[in-house]
CSV table of C-alpha atoms in Angstrom, one decimal:
chain,number,residue,atom,x,y,z
N,1,UNK,CA,27.7,16.1,-5.8
N,2,UNK,CA,27.3,14.6,-2.3
N,3,UNK,CA,24.3,16.8,-1.6
N,4,UNK,CA,22.7,15.9,-4.9
N,5,UNK,CA,23.1,12.2,-4.2
N,6,UNK,CA,21.5,12.4,-0.8
N,7,UNK,CA,18.7,14.8,-1.6
N,8,UNK,CA,20.1,17.8,0.2
N,9,UNK,CA,20.3,20.0,-2.9
N,10,UNK,CA,17.9,20.9,-5.7
N,11,UNK,CA,20.3,22.9,-7.9
N,12,UNK,CA,20.1,20.2,-10.6
N,13,UNK,CA,16.2,20.2,-10.7
N,14,UNK,CA,14.1,21.9,-13.4
N,15,UNK,CA,10.3,22.3,-13.2
N,16,UNK,CA,8.3,21.1,-16.1
N,17,UNK,CA,4.8,22.3,-16.9
N,18,UNK,CA,3.8,19.2,-19.0
N,19,UNK,CA,4.0,16.6,-17.8
N,20,UNK,CA,4.0,18.5,-14.5
N,21,UNK,CA,7.1,17.3,-12.6
N,22,UNK,CA,10.4,18.3,-11.0
N,23,UNK,CA,13.3,16.5,-12.8
N,24,UNK,CA,17.0,16.6,-13.4
N,25,UNK,CA,17.6,19.2,-16.1
N,26,UNK,CA,19.6,16.6,-18.2
N,27,UNK,CA,16.6,14.2,-18.2
N,28,UNK,CA,14.1,16.8,-19.6
N,29,UNK,CA,14.6,16.1,-23.3
N,30,UNK,CA,14.1,12.3,-22.8
N,31,UNK,CA,11.1,12.7,-20.7
N,32,UNK,CA,9.4,15.0,-23.2
N,33,UNK,CA,10.3,12.5,-25.9
N,34,UNK,CA,8.7,9.7,-24.0
N,35,UNK,CA,5.6,11.8,-23.2
N,36,UNK,CA,5.2,12.7,-26.9
N,37,UNK,CA,5.5,9.1,-28.0
N,38,UNK,CA,2.9,8.1,-25.4
N,39,UNK,CA,0.5,10.7,-26.7
N,40,UNK,CA,0.9,9.4,-30.2
N,41,UNK,CA,0.1,5.9,-28.9
N,42,UNK,CA,-3.1,7.2,-27.3
N,43,UNK,CA,-2.0,7.6,-23.7
N,44,UNK,CA,-1.7,10.7,-21.5
N,45,UNK,CA,1.6,10.2,-19.5
N,46,UNK,CA,1.5,12.1,-16.2
N,47,UNK,CA,3.8,12.1,-13.3
N,48,UNK,CA,2.5,11.2,-9.8
N,49,UNK,CA,5.9,11.8,-8.1
N,50,UNK,CA,9.2,13.2,-9.2
N,51,UNK,CA,12.0,14.9,-7.2
N,52,UNK,CA,11.8,14.5,-3.5
N,53,UNK,CA,14.4,16.0,-1.2
N,54,UNK,CA,15.9,14.5,2.0
N,55,UNK,CA,13.6,16.3,4.4
N,56,UNK,CA,10.5,15.1,2.5
N,57,UNK,CA,11.7,11.6,2.6
N,58,UNK,CA,12.6,11.9,6.2
N,59,UNK,CA,9.1,13.0,7.0
N,60,UNK,CA,7.6,10.0,5.3
N,61,UNK,CA,10.0,7.7,7.1
N,62,UNK,CA,9.5,9.2,10.6
N,63,UNK,CA,5.7,9.1,10.3
N,64,UNK,CA,5.8,5.4,9.3
N,65,UNK,CA,8.4,4.6,12.0
N,66,UNK,CA,6.1,6.2,14.6
N,67,UNK,CA,3.0,4.4,13.4
N,68,UNK,CA,1.4,7.5,12.1
N,69,UNK,CA,1.1,6.0,8.6
N,70,UNK,CA,0.2,2.4,7.8
N,71,UNK,CA,2.8,-0.2,7.1
N,72,UNK,CA,2.2,-2.9,4.6
N,73,UNK,CA,3.3,-6.5,4.2
N,74,UNK,CA,4.8,-8.1,1.1
N,75,UNK,CA,1.3,-8.4,-0.4
N,76,UNK,CA,0.4,-4.8,0.3
N,77,UNK,CA,-1.9,-5.6,3.2
N,78,UNK,CA,-1.8,-3.5,6.4
N,79,UNK,CA,0.4,-4.7,9.3
N,80,UNK,CA,-0.4,-4.3,13.0
N,81,UNK,CA,2.2,-1.7,14.1
N,82,UNK,CA,2.0,-2.6,17.8
N,83,UNK,CA,3.0,-6.2,17.1
N,84,UNK,CA,6.2,-5.3,15.2
N,85,UNK,CA,9.7,-5.1,16.7
N,86,UNK,CA,11.8,-2.0,15.8
N,87,UNK,CA,13.8,-4.0,13.3
N,88,UNK,CA,10.6,-5.4,11.7
N,89,UNK,CA,9.3,-1.8,11.5
N,90,UNK,CA,12.4,-0.7,9.6
N,91,UNK,CA,12.3,-3.5,7.1
N,92,UNK,CA,8.5,-3.1,6.6
N,93,UNK,CA,9.1,0.6,5.7
N,94,UNK,CA,11.9,-0.2,3.4
N,95,UNK,CA,9.8,-2.6,1.4
N,96,UNK,CA,7.7,0.3,0.2
N,97,UNK,CA,9.6,3.5,1.0
N,98,UNK,CA,13.2,4.5,0.6
N,99,UNK,CA,15.6,5.4,3.4
N,100,UNK,CA,16.2,9.2,3.5
N,101,UNK,CA,19.4,9.8,1.6
N,102,UNK,CA,19.0,6.7,-0.5
N,103,UNK,CA,15.9,7.5,-2.5
N,104,UNK,CA,16.4,7.6,-6.2
N,105,UNK,CA,13.8,10.4,-6.3
N,106,UNK,CA,16.6,12.6,-4.7
N,107,UNK,CA,18.4,12.6,-8.0
N,108,UNK,CA,15.6,13.9,-10.2
N,109,UNK,CA,16.1,10.9,-12.5
N,110,UNK,CA,13.2,8.7,-11.2
N,111,UNK,CA,9.5,9.4,-11.6
N,112,UNK,CA,6.3,7.5,-10.9
N,113,UNK,CA,4.0,7.6,-14.0
N,114,UNK,CA,0.4,6.8,-14.9
N,115,UNK,CA,-2.0,7.2,-17.8
N,116,UNK,CA,-4.4,10.1,-17.0
N,117,UNK,CA,-6.7,8.9,-19.8
N,118,UNK,CA,-7.5,5.7,-17.9
N,119,UNK,CA,-8.7,7.5,-14.8
N,120,UNK,CA,-12.4,7.7,-13.9
N,121,UNK,CA,-13.7,11.0,-12.5
N,122,UNK,CA,-12.7,11.6,-8.9
N,123,UNK,CA,-10.3,8.6,-8.7
N,124,UNK,CA,-7.2,9.2,-6.6
N,125,UNK,CA,-4.0,7.5,-7.7
N,126,UNK,CA,-2.8,4.9,-5.3
N,127,UNK,CA,0.3,3.5,-7.1
N,128,UNK,CA,-0.5,-0.1,-6.4
N,129,UNK,CA,0.1,-3.4,-8.3
N,130,UNK,CA,-3.7,-3.7,-8.8
N,131,UNK,CA,-3.7,-0.4,-10.7
N,132,UNK,CA,-0.6,-1.4,-12.8
N,133,UNK,CA,-2.2,-4.7,-13.8
N,134,UNK,CA,-5.7,-3.2,-14.1
N,135,UNK,CA,-6.7,0.3,-15.4
N,136,UNK,CA,-3.1,1.1,-16.3
N,137,UNK,CA,-2.3,-2.3,-17.8
N,138,UNK,CA,-2.3,-1.2,-21.5
N,139,UNK,CA,-0.1,1.8,-20.6
N,140,UNK,CA,2.5,-0.3,-18.8
N,141,UNK,CA,2.4,-2.8,-21.7
N,142,UNK,CA,3.3,0.0,-24.0
N,143,UNK,CA,6.0,1.2,-21.7
N,144,UNK,CA,7.5,-2.3,-21.6
N,145,UNK,CA,8.2,-1.9,-25.3
N,146,UNK,CA,9.2,1.7,-25.4
N,147,UNK,CA,11.0,2.8,-22.3
N,148,UNK,CA,14.5,1.7,-23.5
N,149,UNK,CA,14.0,3.7,-26.7
N,150,UNK,CA,14.0,6.8,-24.6
N,151,UNK,CA,16.8,5.7,-22.1
N,152,UNK,CA,14.4,4.7,-19.3
N,153,UNK,CA,14.1,1.5,-17.4
N,154,UNK,CA,12.3,0.0,-14.4
N,155,UNK,CA,14.6,-0.5,-11.4
N,156,UNK,CA,11.9,-2.4,-9.5
N,157,UNK,CA,10.4,-4.4,-12.2
N,158,UNK,CA,10.5,-7.7,-10.3
N,159,UNK,CA,10.7,-8.8,-6.7
N,160,UNK,CA,14.4,-9.2,-5.9
N,161,UNK,CA,13.8,-9.4,-2.1
N,162,UNK,CA,14.3,-5.7,-1.6
N,163,UNK,CA,12.0,-3.0,-2.7
N,164,UNK,CA,8.5,-4.3,-3.7
N,165,UNK,CA,7.9,-4.4,-7.4
N,166,UNK,CA,6.8,-1.0,-8.7
N,167,UNK,CA,5.9,-0.9,-12.4
N,168,UNK,CA,5.0,2.8,-12.2
N,169,UNK,CA,8.6,3.7,-11.1
N,170,UNK,CA,10.8,4.5,-14.1
N,171,UNK,CA,14.4,5.7,-14.1
N,172,UNK,CA,16.5,7.7,-16.6
N,173,UNK,CA,19.4,5.3,-17.1
N,174,UNK,CA,22.3,7.5,-18.3
N,175,UNK,CA,22.2,9.6,-15.1
N,176,UNK,CA,20.8,7.1,-12.6
N,177,UNK,CA,23.5,4.5,-13.4
N,178,UNK,CA,26.2,7.1,-12.6
N,179,UNK,CA,24.6,8.4,-9.4
N,180,UNK,CA,24.0,4.9,-8.0
N,181,UNK,CA,27.7,4.1,-8.4
N,182,UNK,CA,28.6,7.3,-6.5
N,183,UNK,CA,26.2,6.8,-3.6
N,184,UNK,CA,28.6,4.8,-1.4
N,185,UNK,CA,27.7,3.2,1.9
N,186,UNK,CA,30.0,5.7,3.7
N,187,UNK,CA,28.2,8.6,2.1
N,188,UNK,CA,24.8,7.2,3.1
N,189,UNK,CA,26.0,6.5,6.6
N,190,UNK,CA,27.1,10.1,7.0
N,191,UNK,CA,23.8,11.5,5.9
N,192,UNK,CA,21.8,9.2,8.2
N,193,UNK,CA,24.1,9.8,11.2
N,194,UNK,CA,23.4,13.6,11.0
N,195,UNK,CA,19.6,13.2,10.6
N,196,UNK,CA,16.8,13.2,13.1
N,197,UNK,CA,15.8,9.8,12.0
N,198,UNK,CA,13.4,7.7,14.0
N,199,UNK,CA,14.9,4.2,14.7
N,200,UNK,CA,18.3,5.5,13.6
N,201,UNK,CA,20.1,3.0,15.9
N,202,UNK,CA,18.4,0.1,14.2
N,203,UNK,CA,19.1,1.5,10.7
N,204,UNK,CA,22.8,2.2,11.4
N,205,UNK,CA,23.3,-1.3,12.9
N,206,UNK,CA,21.8,-2.9,9.7
N,207,UNK,CA,23.0,-0.3,7.2
N,208,UNK,CA,25.3,-2.6,5.2
N,209,UNK,CA,22.4,-5.1,4.7
N,210,UNK,CA,20.0,-2.3,3.9
N,211,UNK,CA,22.4,-0.8,1.3
N,212,UNK,CA,22.9,-4.2,-0.4
N,213,UNK,CA,19.2,-5.2,-0.3
N,214,UNK,CA,17.3,-2.0,-0.9
N,215,UNK,CA,19.7,0.5,-2.6
N,216,UNK,CA,21.9,-1.4,-5.0
N,217,UNK,CA,19.7,-4.4,-5.6
N,218,UNK,CA,17.9,-3.3,-8.8
N,219,UNK,CA,17.1,-4.7,-12.2
N,220,UNK,CA,20.0,-5.0,-14.6
N,221,UNK,CA,20.4,-1.9,-16.9
N,222,UNK,CA,23.0,-3.4,-19.2
């Protein structure tokens, strides 16, 4: 279970052909049900991102921590990497990308979704608030009313001072609720300590705050 929680195992993952994704096997039926309902409502639910293992998340983190990928401010605008302190870099990354070992995508319960019918030819998905409120607005309005019927919810629906709002990110409540309760601070610390993580010293020094603000600080799923 520890390896599942921190993204170091994929034994729980099943590959789906439609919507194309890699998800926890026990989430499959609910995702297919949600997808079928979306089709009946006139949408084409597709998955932009699903399961992501520890090493994949680590690669994203390290590239951002080294300035190889852009960092964004709270409004989604690019930051000047060279002007940031190491601690500012860490918290800028966390606003938009999870710490390796703490990503909900490790569990196979969380996916990023969009409506393929709303796309124009050649358009590349960005997963930004502008998309969610613009071309995908009708799709997300439909999700607002239907997610709970299929046991999904949005963990980052609003700005709670941690992860930036992500309307495209949906989570399978029955499993995600349990996995979050099992991902303890000590377990996360162990995974980080063993990793080749850039700015690890800063992360470990601030880990209790990171855990409270960016891991457990989600929308109520009661």
